[in-house]
Amino acid sequence: MRTLKPQDARRIEALIGRMTLTEKLGQLTMMAASHTVTGPVITGHSVDDIRRGRIGNLLNLIGAAAAREMQRVAVEESRLGLPLMIGLDVIHGHRTLFPPPLAEAALFDPQAWALTAREAAREAAADGISMTFAPMLDVSRDPRWGRTIEGPGESAWVGERLAQAKVRGFQGTDLAAAESIAAVAKHFCAYGAVTAGREYASVDVSDRALLEVHVPPFAAAVSSGVAAVMPAFTDLAGIPMTAHGAMLRGRLRRQLGFEGVLVSDYNAVAELIQHGVAADLVEAAALALAAGIDIDMVSGAYLQGLPVALERGLVTLAQIDESVRRVLALKARLGLFEDPYRRGASAESAAAVAGRRRLARDVAARSIVLLTNREGALPLSTDIHRLALIGPLADAAAEMRGPWWSAADPEAQISVLTGIRAALPQAQIFHASGVEIVGADESGIAAALELCDEAQAVVLCLGEGATMSGEAASRAHPQLPGRQQELAEAVLRRAGARSIPVIAVLFCGRPLIVPWLAERASALLAAWFPGCEAGHAVADILTGRASPSGRTPITWPRAVGQIPLYFEQRSGGRPTDSGNTFSSRYIDESTEPLFHFGHGLTYGHFNLSCLRVTPESANPSDTVQIRVDVENQGERRAQETVFLFTHRLKSRVAPPLLELRGVGKITLDPGTRGTVTLLLPVMELQSLGPDLEPTLEPGAIEILVGPSAARASLLTGRLEIVT
Ligand code: GLC
């Protein structure tokens, strides 16, 4: 993080010497305006609290004029004139929505991740926002958990790179610049491992899982200079993260070197009472401050509880001043003292907004994953002239936003119907929803089926509504909701009778359990929630204007009973694939996923060959070069993504079956070939020994390269580590 200017450090110390206790606690308080609701609405505060220095930070305030007015009250009407930090959940765009993080992860492209964050920061800053509660870095291997959509998917390796890219994008190279905003890495830590995928449930993972999977993305955010971190609502092995001194002051600050601000999650300080570790707001506030929480979001526990906690000797004034110092230092780094009105001072040009929407369309198309494509059903023939568009997500513009839509206008989203009509102006597009997203009414199916009788192809738009994933949206049955399966099966039968293709497009915030659909549809795509340009992006892929390149960043289970299912599993002593009765398996289900991590088809046909590993014997200071030849044997130009995995053959700690070490991409015209080169520094092959300390063991390592984590698809080489 950029160091504090000496004059700012002096200003802060002088301020602390002048501030009353209430003014100090005001700087440690963030209250919610009501322009959007992201948790239980807490009342009892007002603009006058800003005037009296009792509120020093706001969230959920939308609009440059509103932000400017609140800033004016703070700066011009309060005793010390301390500027506000104004935060919002700009998770995947502000007014212009990009795909949510899980969908963006499907690009496997850190440059794109940084670019969308930069654009989101510009747009949010133009509205007076100075902090976003993003990136969300919770690794998740459980599609039942609704917040899987907000994070990097199942891989810590992806999480680390998403963290670096997003922090860079949001904060830019100058945090004080008008278009830069403070990033908040959340939710520290292991929130993605909630019990049974149930929202806010307890988390109890091993120290090894914590250090191998859940901490690394946050370590990457810290090393990238993230301005703030938000602890998770959840308890970790019984200790609520909001009061977890060992993880916050120990692991995060001392071991990872985090010097920024810790902002609690929404009302989380007060909820220490519900956790059962605090009798009242006084104890809750004392526990949170002692653990290192600097800003109390919304609960008012710091304002109400800390004065009493101070009297009772539960906290010290020095602890309060330490937090005030960090908050004022962040405001100084944001340039809020120099010019509190810098953000929101000027509206963006129409050209800037138009350029942002073009980027949104491109990123959305690249996030779409082509899961199946039988007999080349896709891309649709460009001279198609009768197309049936069926399903509750076909004309559902607002649903395309996904669960964290920030300030995006629902009317500004492009539906699939609009996109398809624009892409195929000569064609007759017959549209029917058939059924609702949820609900038991099947009366619309008959009319939808009649459209199949007129059409040359059917596009089914199915899946979840925007609020069926995200926060407080865990699902015990993560499959198609409502009567969508009944609709789809009826359409598949009707269309099948006429031998016309059925293309199924899933809009979802998680892998859905749809083996029957994967088996029967002519083609199946995961479009996730494509954002404001959804309809154009989907049409671009279906018509071949864009060639699908997305790869799923999370394994798609075949059954809920397989969860958690992920590629970094360990072998166990009776491996799944040993084939005998006494092996790790189910008697009623396969152990194979529906789709492996990294799976995604293209409109090309790629063949990988000739894997070269040089040197084949390497020492710790070496960087190994891995090359593989790629040929496009198809008829269309396309981009192939190549994954580099390793598998240590023996280690003092049972090694994962696969570990992701790199990703390469190559775009090839039909009939051409190229070479993908991946570089692997040997030191990246360190692992955590039995003592959980990093170690580089000598020995043999398999090098595996291929289009996904499906082992059968991987070319294998060997590397010997000599130390
Ligand atoms: C919510 C979420 C958190 C968000 C915060 C502010 O409850 O848990 O991710 O940033 O409150 O909206």
XYZ file of C-alpha atoms and ligand atoms in Angstrom:
735
model
C 0.000 0.000 0.000
C 1.277 3.520 -0.799
C 2.994 5.014 2.260
C 1.415 7.969 4.009
C 2.853 11.406 3.223
C 4.624 12.916 6.258
C 2.330 15.940 6.205
C -0.675 13.644 6.323
C 0.771 11.717 9.232
C 1.286 14.997 11.069
C -2.230 16.170 10.225
C -3.665 12.928 11.592
C -1.795 13.131 14.873
C -2.888 16.740 15.317
C -6.490 15.769 14.598
C -6.435 12.890 17.062
C -5.208 15.317 19.696
C -8.241 17.549 19.047
C -10.969 14.961 18.543
C -13.566 14.235 21.194
C -14.358 10.585 21.957
C -17.612 10.907 19.999
C -15.782 12.293 16.966
C -13.282 9.425 17.177
C -16.054 6.838 17.361
C -17.784 8.611 14.484
C -14.768 7.888 12.286
C -15.084 4.222 13.293
C -18.739 4.158 12.249
C -20.243 3.525 8.797
C -23.989 3.966 8.477
C -26.278 3.021 5.578
C -28.291 5.378 3.454
C -31.317 3.682 1.966
C -30.652 3.967 -1.762
C -30.158 0.224 -1.845
C -30.658 -2.408 0.845
C -27.936 -4.975 1.533
C -28.963 -6.176 4.963
C -31.522 -5.650 7.754
C -32.449 -1.929 7.720
C -31.125 -0.203 10.854
C -32.836 3.093 11.747
C -32.144 5.794 14.324
C -29.479 7.853 12.573
C -29.697 10.987 10.459
C -27.775 13.635 8.569
C -27.460 15.498 11.845
C -25.225 12.676 13.094
C -22.818 13.577 10.312
C -23.005 17.234 11.339
C -22.229 16.260 14.923
C -19.305 14.035 13.915
C -21.085 10.839 15.028
C -20.933 9.297 11.540
C -17.722 9.470 9.553
C -18.511 6.987 6.765
C -21.545 5.993 4.686
C -22.619 3.107 2.463
C -25.506 2.478 0.065
C -25.725 6.077 -1.079
C -26.193 6.361 -4.851
C -25.857 9.464 -7.025
C -23.262 12.197 -7.320
C -25.598 14.906 -6.029
C -26.506 12.939 -2.916
C -22.877 12.067 -2.251
C -21.816 15.676 -2.714
C -24.482 16.929 -0.293
C -23.492 14.446 2.416
C -19.842 15.332 1.882
C -20.700 19.008 2.132
C -22.428 18.493 5.481
C -19.414 16.584 6.808
C -16.791 18.984 5.525
C -18.545 22.326 5.932
C -20.951 21.833 8.826
C -19.143 19.556 11.287
C -16.663 20.867 13.880
C -13.547 19.315 12.387
C -14.713 19.041 8.773
C -13.516 15.443 8.350
C -14.516 14.043 4.912
C -16.706 10.961 4.533
C -15.684 7.698 2.941
C -18.689 6.540 0.879
C -18.825 2.823 0.120
C -20.979 0.615 -2.115
C -20.985 -2.980 -3.342
C -19.601 -2.349 -6.786
C -19.000 -6.054 -7.308
C -19.195 -6.320 -11.095
C -19.975 -2.840 -12.318
C -21.801 0.229 -11.077
C -24.314 1.500 -13.635
C -22.816 -0.617 -16.426
C -22.918 -4.247 -15.352
C -20.272 -6.758 -16.346
C -20.730 -10.473 -15.598
C -20.343 -11.346 -11.895
C -16.943 -12.588 -10.677
C -17.645 -16.323 -11.110
C -18.621 -15.653 -14.732
C -15.637 -13.370 -15.262
C -13.376 -16.047 -13.839
C -14.417 -18.137 -16.867
C -12.301 -15.819 -19.019
C -9.104 -16.888 -17.200
C -7.805 -13.459 -18.195
C -6.365 -11.207 -15.462
C -6.071 -8.279 -17.867
C -9.806 -8.375 -18.514
C -10.503 -8.705 -14.791
C -8.438 -5.587 -14.081
C -10.007 -3.680 -16.963
C -13.592 -4.220 -15.837
C -12.639 -3.245 -12.294
C -11.026 -0.071 -13.629
C -14.136 0.802 -15.595
C -16.369 0.054 -12.622
C -14.182 2.260 -10.434
C -14.414 5.133 -12.910
C -18.190 4.886 -13.071
C -18.613 4.567 -9.299
C -16.188 7.393 -8.544
C -18.148 9.600 -10.922
C -21.035 9.032 -8.519
C -18.958 10.116 -5.515
C -18.140 6.573 -4.339
C -14.675 6.208 -2.733
C -14.799 2.573 -1.573
C -16.140 -0.643 -3.047
C -16.785 -3.761 -0.991
C -14.972 -5.907 -3.533
C -13.225 -8.112 -4.613
C -14.984 -11.004 -2.961
C -12.328 -13.723 -2.690
C -14.113 -16.604 -1.025
C -13.130 -19.864 -2.715
C -16.236 -22.059 -2.984
C -16.649 -25.710 -3.904
C -20.300 -25.851 -2.929
C -22.942 -24.821 -5.498
C -25.567 -24.849 -2.755
C -24.000 -21.633 -1.397
C -25.530 -18.607 -3.076
C -22.418 -16.437 -2.850
C -20.417 -18.774 -5.104
C -21.431 -16.352 -7.890
C -19.547 -13.501 -6.196
C -16.188 -15.205 -5.987
C -13.381 -16.802 -8.022
C -14.794 -20.362 -8.087
C -13.057 -23.422 -6.659
C -9.405 -22.618 -7.258
C -7.197 -20.622 -4.888
C -4.787 -20.132 -7.805
C -7.533 -18.323 -9.730
C -8.498 -16.470 -6.553
C -4.986 -15.109 -6.107
C -4.884 -13.757 -9.649
C -8.386 -12.361 -9.477
C -7.409 -10.591 -6.248
C -4.334 -8.984 -7.804
C -6.212 -7.910 -10.917
C -9.231 -6.476 -9.104
C -7.197 -4.549 -6.519
C -5.084 -3.123 -9.345
C -8.183 -2.234 -11.308
C -10.168 -0.607 -8.515
C -7.264 1.253 -6.885
C -5.208 2.082 -9.963
C -1.671 3.321 -9.516
C -2.812 6.377 -7.529
C -5.455 5.801 -4.891
C -5.983 9.562 -4.602
C -6.930 9.896 -8.279
C -10.497 10.959 -9.094
C -11.279 7.629 -10.785
C -9.681 5.371 -8.150
C -11.590 3.821 -5.277
C -10.499 1.810 -2.243
C -10.904 -1.940 -2.686
C -12.081 -4.100 0.194
C -11.020 -7.767 0.026
C -13.802 -9.869 1.505
C -14.851 -11.967 3.391
C -11.871 -13.008 5.448
C -11.860 -15.999 5.848
C -13.157 -19.330 4.483
C -16.756 -18.071 4.206
C -17.090 -20.298 1.120
C -16.817 -23.380 3.341
C -20.043 -22.805 5.283
C -21.558 -26.000 6.649
C -23.735 -27.750 4.015
C -23.562 -24.685 1.801
C -25.985 -22.962 4.116
C -25.642 -19.194 4.262
C -24.034 -17.724 7.420
C -23.560 -21.245 8.882
C -20.469 -22.196 10.864
C -17.160 -22.815 9.140
C -14.818 -25.434 10.492
C -11.889 -26.221 8.214
C -8.439 -27.559 8.973
C -5.516 -25.186 9.305
C -4.172 -26.867 6.175
C -7.298 -26.102 4.164
C -7.231 -22.560 5.528
C -3.634 -21.999 4.446
C -3.730 -23.952 1.178
C -7.119 -22.742 -0.111
C -8.771 -19.859 1.741
C -5.988 -17.500 2.841
C -3.939 -17.310 -0.406
C -6.329 -15.010 -2.310
C -6.288 -12.573 0.614
C -2.504 -12.782 0.824
C -2.442 -11.833 -2.855
C -4.781 -8.901 -2.202
C -2.585 -7.682 0.650
C 0.579 -7.951 -1.430
C -1.243 -5.949 -4.121
C -1.862 -3.150 -1.621
C -5.550 -3.625 -0.943
C -6.844 -0.705 1.117
C -9.208 -2.647 3.363
C -10.392 -6.099 4.344
C -13.820 -7.222 5.510
C -14.055 -10.204 7.858
C -16.744 -12.792 7.236
C -20.006 -13.003 9.160
C -19.186 -16.564 10.054
C -17.366 -18.179 12.903
C -14.188 -20.113 12.151
C -14.050 -23.182 14.388
C -16.207 -21.388 16.930
C -14.555 -17.976 16.896
C -16.589 -15.355 14.996
C -14.310 -13.735 12.413
C -15.468 -10.293 13.630
C -13.846 -11.074 16.988
C -11.026 -13.324 15.764
C -7.909 -11.575 17.007
C -5.604 -14.457 16.038
C -6.758 -14.300 12.395
C -7.107 -10.507 12.168
C -4.222 -9.174 14.245
C -2.184 -12.354 13.931
C -2.510 -13.956 10.503
C -3.676 -10.886 8.506
C -1.759 -8.027 10.047
C 1.370 -9.544 11.552
C 2.006 -12.470 9.204
C 0.643 -11.097 5.926
C 1.654 -7.501 6.712
C -1.753 -5.924 6.160
C -1.699 -2.263 7.285
C -5.049 -1.110 5.971
C -8.489 -0.763 7.449
C -10.635 -3.614 8.738
C -14.295 -2.846 8.087
C -16.860 -5.167 9.645
C -19.567 -6.745 7.585
C -23.084 -5.362 7.789
C -24.199 -5.284 11.480
C -21.650 -8.035 12.212
C -20.333 -6.367 15.382
C -23.777 -6.408 17.009
C -24.310 -9.964 15.764
C -21.553 -11.163 18.084
C -24.463 -11.228 20.539
C -26.323 -13.730 18.347
C -23.108 -15.733 17.995
C -23.287 -16.086 21.760
C -19.913 -14.525 22.540
C -21.167 -11.128 23.771
C -23.892 -10.316 26.277
C -24.605 -6.837 24.867
C -23.355 -4.119 22.512
C -20.704 -3.066 25.016
C -19.081 -6.487 25.049
C -19.575 -6.897 21.293
C -17.865 -3.585 20.593
C -15.011 -4.402 22.952
C -14.422 -7.818 21.377
C -14.434 -6.394 17.843
C -12.091 -3.512 18.644
C -9.717 -5.806 20.506
C -9.679 -8.133 17.480
C -8.740 -5.200 15.239
C -11.989 -4.131 13.583
C -11.565 -0.457 12.711
C -14.975 0.411 11.252
C -18.295 -0.833 12.632
C -20.662 -1.110 9.666
C -24.200 -0.151 10.560
C -24.627 -1.725 13.998
C -23.874 1.436 16.045
C -22.107 -0.776 18.596
C -18.952 1.358 18.557
C -20.860 4.603 19.062
C -23.055 3.189 21.825
C -20.837 0.519 23.358
C -17.249 1.750 23.340
C -17.724 4.687 25.760
C -19.019 2.211 28.355
C -16.375 -0.372 27.418
C -13.758 2.343 28.008
C -15.215 3.126 31.440
C -15.253 -0.586 32.332
C -11.642 -0.967 31.202
C -12.577 -3.471 28.493
C -10.749 -1.360 25.885
C -8.202 1.449 25.978
C -8.195 4.856 24.363
C -4.965 3.800 22.640
C -6.844 0.998 20.854
C -9.484 3.472 19.698
C -6.814 5.939 18.524
C -5.044 3.120 16.614
C -8.202 2.467 14.613
C -8.916 6.165 14.102
C -5.366 6.564 12.813
C -5.889 3.826 10.214
C -9.212 5.222 9.032
C -7.872 8.778 8.705
C -4.778 7.426 6.938
C -6.974 5.729 4.332
C -8.961 8.947 3.852
C -5.683 10.771 3.335
C -4.493 8.170 0.821
C -7.803 8.573 -1.011
C -7.071 12.310 -1.271
C -10.243 13.117 0.632
C -8.518 15.752 2.768
C -6.992 17.442 -0.279
C -10.269 17.505 -2.205
C -13.322 15.759 -0.694
C -15.357 16.606 -3.815
C -12.841 15.155 -6.293
C -14.971 12.067 -6.901
C -18.270 13.009 -8.511
C -17.041 16.390 -9.604
C -17.676 15.739 -13.288
C -20.127 13.555 -15.176
C -18.773 10.974 -17.615
C -19.040 11.470 -21.356
C -21.521 9.488 -23.440
C -18.543 8.081 -25.338
C -17.059 6.715 -22.117
C -20.308 4.992 -21.229
C -20.718 3.603 -24.745
C -17.176 2.258 -24.692
C -17.872 0.634 -21.360
C -20.942 -1.131 -22.759
C -18.895 -2.452 -25.668
C -16.428 -3.866 -23.162
C -19.344 -5.367 -21.201
C -20.604 -7.097 -24.350
C -17.184 -8.525 -25.156
C -16.526 -9.737 -21.606
C -20.026 -11.211 -21.346
C -19.570 -13.180 -24.569
C -16.205 -14.451 -23.337
C -17.723 -15.525 -20.011
C -20.263 -17.830 -21.679
C -19.226 -21.493 -21.452
C -20.254 -23.859 -24.232
C -20.771 -27.052 -22.220
C -22.057 -29.354 -24.977
C -22.544 -29.015 -28.736
C -23.807 -32.172 -30.401
C -23.244 -32.546 -34.136
C -22.249 -28.919 -34.330
C -25.710 -27.666 -33.513
C -24.043 -24.325 -32.859
C -23.435 -21.808 -34.261
C -26.918 -21.380 -35.710
C -27.086 -21.077 -39.448
C -27.067 -17.398 -40.384
C -29.909 -17.933 -42.842
C -32.205 -19.369 -40.209
C -35.573 -17.683 -40.640
C -37.873 -19.273 -38.058
C -36.552 -19.528 -34.497
C -38.504 -20.365 -31.329
C -37.243 -18.602 -28.204
C -38.784 -20.268 -25.170
C -38.363 -20.047 -21.412
C -38.742 -17.617 -18.479
C -35.287 -16.096 -18.979
C -35.775 -15.253 -22.659
C -37.432 -11.868 -22.130
C -36.159 -11.089 -18.628
C -33.895 -8.057 -18.923
C -33.768 -7.285 -15.193
C -32.744 -10.863 -14.338
C -29.618 -10.533 -16.480
C -28.086 -8.290 -13.801
C -27.353 -11.040 -11.322
C -27.594 -10.499 -7.546
C -25.323 -7.458 -6.989
C -26.608 -4.845 -9.419
C -25.388 -1.738 -7.545
C -26.800 1.300 -9.368
C -27.711 -0.433 -12.639
C -31.099 0.494 -14.093
C -33.121 -2.704 -14.693
C -34.474 -1.181 -17.914
C -30.951 -0.671 -19.232
C -30.286 -4.395 -19.547
C -30.572 -6.148 -22.930
C -32.754 -9.261 -22.866
C -32.050 -12.362 -24.938
C -35.184 -11.639 -26.998
C -33.902 -8.172 -27.865
C -30.438 -9.478 -28.643
C -31.648 -12.322 -30.852
C -34.004 -10.026 -32.793
C -31.148 -7.599 -33.386
C -28.806 -10.383 -34.504
C -31.334 -12.082 -36.827
C -33.404 -9.214 -38.300
C -34.569 -11.364 -41.245
C -35.808 -14.188 -39.082
C -39.201 -14.720 -37.484
C -38.605 -15.037 -33.756
C -41.461 -16.808 -31.960
C -41.319 -16.171 -28.207
C -43.071 -17.702 -25.189
C -42.016 -17.965 -21.554
C -43.877 -21.259 -21.063
C -43.477 -21.127 -17.284
C -42.315 -18.629 -14.667
C -38.836 -18.842 -13.159
C -40.358 -20.242 -9.981
C -43.913 -21.431 -9.303
C -46.025 -24.457 -10.200
C -48.106 -23.062 -13.060
C -47.671 -25.199 -16.184
C -50.542 -23.717 -18.158
C -48.203 -21.860 -20.518
C -46.365 -24.961 -21.714
C -48.914 -25.883 -24.377
C -48.582 -22.523 -26.146
C -44.817 -22.754 -25.969
C -44.884 -26.200 -27.559
C -46.867 -24.909 -30.524
C -43.945 -22.586 -31.346
C -41.790 -25.690 -31.810
C -44.044 -26.769 -34.667
C -43.230 -23.630 -36.672
C -39.517 -23.320 -35.937
C -36.293 -24.553 -37.532
C -34.582 -24.507 -34.117
C -35.449 -23.824 -30.504
C -33.460 -21.762 -27.999
C -34.467 -22.538 -24.409
C -33.611 -19.822 -21.862
C -33.736 -21.393 -18.410
C -32.273 -20.978 -14.982
C -32.375 -18.834 -11.852
C -33.644 -15.359 -11.195
C -31.158 -12.642 -10.264
C -31.876 -12.945 -6.545
C -31.697 -16.756 -6.387
C -27.957 -16.548 -5.885
C -25.778 -14.049 -4.064
C -26.196 -13.338 -0.363
C -28.881 -15.129 1.635
C -29.648 -17.396 -1.353
C -28.385 -20.885 -0.529
C -30.304 -23.657 -2.303
C -30.660 -27.221 -1.050
C -31.830 -28.251 -4.525
C -29.553 -26.365 -6.938
C -31.371 -27.484 -10.066
C -33.800 -25.784 -12.427
C -36.422 -24.117 -10.210
C -40.188 -24.137 -10.630
C -41.569 -26.124 -13.540
C -38.704 -25.373 -15.909
C -37.674 -29.010 -16.182
C -41.221 -29.940 -17.173
C -41.141 -27.232 -19.834
C -37.732 -28.297 -21.117
C -38.628 -31.991 -21.294
C -41.826 -31.201 -23.177
C -39.931 -29.013 -25.640
C -37.249 -31.654 -26.098
C -39.914 -34.238 -26.915
C -41.822 -31.942 -29.312
C -38.729 -30.673 -31.083
C -37.233 -34.142 -31.139
C -40.281 -35.424 -32.969
C -39.485 -32.912 -35.714
C -35.720 -33.478 -35.489
C -35.015 -29.821 -34.888
C -32.188 -28.744 -32.556
C -32.837 -27.490 -29.016
C -30.182 -25.127 -27.662
C -30.420 -24.700 -23.881
C -28.940 -21.543 -22.318
C -28.621 -21.530 -18.505
C -28.705 -18.255 -16.581
C -27.443 -19.119 -13.129
C -25.263 -18.062 -10.220
C -23.867 -21.544 -9.636
C -23.415 -24.896 -11.391
C -26.917 -26.350 -11.688
C -27.613 -30.069 -11.314
C -28.893 -30.771 -14.841
C -27.423 -34.083 -16.090
C -30.683 -34.903 -17.928
C -30.493 -31.614 -19.868
C -26.831 -32.062 -20.735
C -27.695 -35.491 -22.056
C -30.627 -34.458 -24.257
C -30.145 -30.870 -25.457
C -28.441 -30.370 -28.818
C -26.226 -27.805 -27.122
C -25.940 -26.490 -23.558
C -24.404 -23.179 -22.502
C -23.734 -21.582 -19.121
C -24.363 -17.862 -19.529
C -24.343 -17.169 -15.762
C -25.661 -13.567 -15.474
C -24.143 -11.753 -18.448
C -24.921 -8.212 -17.295
C -26.182 -5.195 -19.221
C -25.291 -6.529 -22.690
C -26.627 -10.016 -22.009
C -28.868 -10.355 -25.051
C -26.241 -9.182 -27.508
C -23.554 -11.385 -25.951
C -25.730 -14.503 -26.046
C -26.743 -13.748 -29.645
C -23.097 -13.184 -30.586
C -22.252 -16.688 -29.378
C -25.341 -18.432 -30.793
C -24.865 -16.887 -34.246
C -21.090 -17.342 -34.316
C -20.335 -13.610 -34.382
C -18.219 -14.475 -31.342
C -16.591 -17.852 -30.840
C -17.132 -19.321 -27.355
C -13.973 -19.363 -25.237
C -15.258 -19.444 -21.640
C -14.089 -22.287 -19.351
C -15.967 -23.155 -16.155
C -14.002 -22.012 -13.049
C -15.931 -24.484 -10.913
C -16.706 -28.167 -11.235
C -20.306 -29.026 -12.182
C -21.504 -31.934 -10.015
C -23.809 -34.588 -11.441
C -25.657 -34.839 -8.117
C -25.968 -32.797 -4.918
C -24.719 -35.844 -3.069
C -21.294 -35.442 -4.680
C -20.745 -31.955 -3.176
C -18.011 -30.863 -2.512
C -16.439 -32.085 -5.777
C -13.305 -30.331 -7.005
C -10.143 -31.127 -8.932
C -7.687 -30.628 -6.039
C -9.008 -33.661 -4.167
C -6.456 -35.925 -2.515
C -6.236 -39.559 -3.617
C -6.951 -41.365 -0.355
C -5.646 -44.862 0.234
C -8.370 -46.529 -1.858
C -8.555 -44.230 -4.847
C -11.746 -43.617 -6.728
C -10.405 -45.032 -9.933
C -8.982 -48.255 -8.487
C -12.036 -50.012 -9.854
C -12.640 -52.475 -7.042
C -15.475 -52.662 -4.578
C -13.377 -51.297 -1.771
C -12.583 -47.986 -3.408
C -13.685 -44.395 -2.809
C -17.033 -44.339 -4.629
C -20.829 -44.283 -4.324
C -22.981 -47.325 -4.898
C -25.687 -45.132 -6.470
C -23.832 -42.419 -8.382
C -20.694 -41.864 -10.382
C -17.750 -40.033 -8.817
C -17.234 -38.179 -12.089
C -18.522 -34.596 -12.392
C -20.975 -33.554 -15.061
C -18.340 -31.067 -16.255
C -14.782 -30.784 -15.020
C -13.121 -27.575 -13.861
C -11.866 -25.774 -16.972
C -14.301 -27.470 -19.325
C -15.557 -25.390 -22.233
C -15.991 -26.110 -25.939
C -15.161 -23.787 -28.799
C -16.221 -23.582 -32.455
C -12.835 -24.984 -33.411
C -11.582 -28.518 -32.938
C -8.266 -28.510 -31.121
C -5.673 -31.225 -30.869
C -2.806 -30.952 -28.361
C 0.427 -32.820 -28.939
C 4.109 -32.946 -28.307
C 4.449 -31.868 -24.678
C 7.994 -30.702 -23.893
C 9.339 -30.040 -20.385
C 12.728 -28.317 -20.200
C 14.752 -28.857 -18.181
C 13.466 -32.258 -17.075
C 15.560 -32.009 -13.942
C 15.447 -28.666 -12.171
C 16.725 -27.021 -9.001
C 14.963 -24.366 -6.893
C 16.374 -21.440 -8.837
C 15.215 -22.764 -12.208
C 12.165 -21.815 -14.241
C 10.801 -24.760 -16.165
C 9.524 -24.194 -19.695
C 6.514 -26.239 -20.717
C 5.509 -26.238 -24.358
C 2.693 -27.971 -26.165
C 1.676 -27.878 -29.815
C -1.923 -26.990 -30.599
C -3.679 -27.536 -33.914
C -7.107 -26.270 -34.945
C -8.534 -29.159 -36.947
C -11.934 -27.498 -37.093
C -13.560 -25.223 -39.640
C -13.750 -22.029 -37.614
C -11.263 -19.689 -36.025
C -11.341 -20.186 -32.269
C -9.415 -19.671 -29.053
C -8.180 -22.659 -27.065
C -7.328 -22.463 -23.372
C -4.627 -24.789 -22.080
C -4.253 -25.570 -18.388
C -1.019 -26.549 -16.686
C -1.382 -28.845 -13.695
C 1.166 -30.666 -11.581
C 0.888 -33.790 -9.466
C 3.631 -34.644 -6.991
C 4.130 -38.416 -7.012
C 5.202 -38.614 -3.391
C 5.329 -36.128 -0.552
C 5.353 -36.103 3.245
C 1.840 -34.698 2.953
C -0.578 -36.597 0.709
C -0.443 -34.597 -2.524
C -3.573 -33.364 -4.340
C -4.352 -35.275 -7.536
C -3.964 -32.061 -9.526
C -2.702 -28.575 -8.695
C -3.271 -25.693 -11.099
C -0.034 -23.949 -12.037
C -0.756 -21.983 -15.178
C -3.112 -21.126 -18.033
C -2.249 -20.385 -21.633
C -4.377 -19.311 -24.585
C -3.960 -19.487 -28.329
C -6.247 -18.344 -31.148
C -5.934 -20.288 -34.389
C -7.527 -20.215 -37.808
C -8.829 -23.509 -39.192
C -6.067 -25.872 -40.268
C -3.292 -23.942 -38.513
C -1.152 -24.873 -35.551
C 0.862 -23.100 -32.912
C 2.706 -23.654 -29.664
C 1.675 -22.629 -26.188
C 4.575 -21.929 -23.849
C 4.083 -21.836 -20.094
C 6.777 -20.909 -17.597
C 6.846 -22.501 -14.158
C 9.327 -21.182 -11.568
C 10.329 -24.193 -9.480
C 9.784 -22.198 -6.281
C 6.077 -22.118 -7.122
C 6.089 -25.858 -6.493
C 6.530 -25.308 -2.793
C 3.919 -26.907 -0.608
C 3.053 -26.787 3.074
C 4.900 -29.508 4.954
C 3.540 -31.474 7.908
C 4.354 -28.436 10.055
C 2.358 -26.204 7.685
C 5.522 -24.367 6.749
C 6.416 -23.826 3.061
C 8.834 -26.448 1.798
C 10.250 -27.505 -1.556
C 10.679 -31.236 -1.555
C 12.941 -33.018 -4.055
C 11.367 -35.744 -6.140
C 9.324 -36.555 -9.202
C 6.456 -34.407 -10.358
C 4.029 -35.087 -13.153
C 3.481 -32.180 -15.527
C -0.013 -32.341 -17.002
C -1.334 -30.102 -19.759
C -4.756 -30.046 -21.376
C -8.137 -28.388 -21.949
C -9.604 -29.056 -18.490
C -9.070 -30.980 -15.251
C -10.451 -34.118 -16.926
C -7.435 -36.333 -16.393
C -8.061 -38.383 -19.535
C -7.667 -35.230 -21.637
C -4.234 -34.322 -20.244
C -0.831 -34.841 -21.838
C 1.646 -35.944 -19.195
C 5.349 -35.293 -18.758
C 7.805 -35.586 -15.893
C 9.945 -33.177 -13.928
C 12.545 -34.093 -11.322
C 13.165 -31.556 -8.578
C 16.661 -31.709 -7.219
C 17.494 -29.615 -4.160
C -23.570 -7.551 3.061
C -22.474 -8.495 2.570
C -21.200 -7.798 2.234
C -21.497 -6.391 1.750
C -22.042 -5.625 2.944
C -22.407 -4.191 2.573
O -24.292 -8.170 4.071
O -22.155 -9.599 3.383
O -20.548 -8.587 1.236
O -20.326 -5.778 1.268
O -23.165 -6.265 3.510
O -23.474 -4.184 1.684
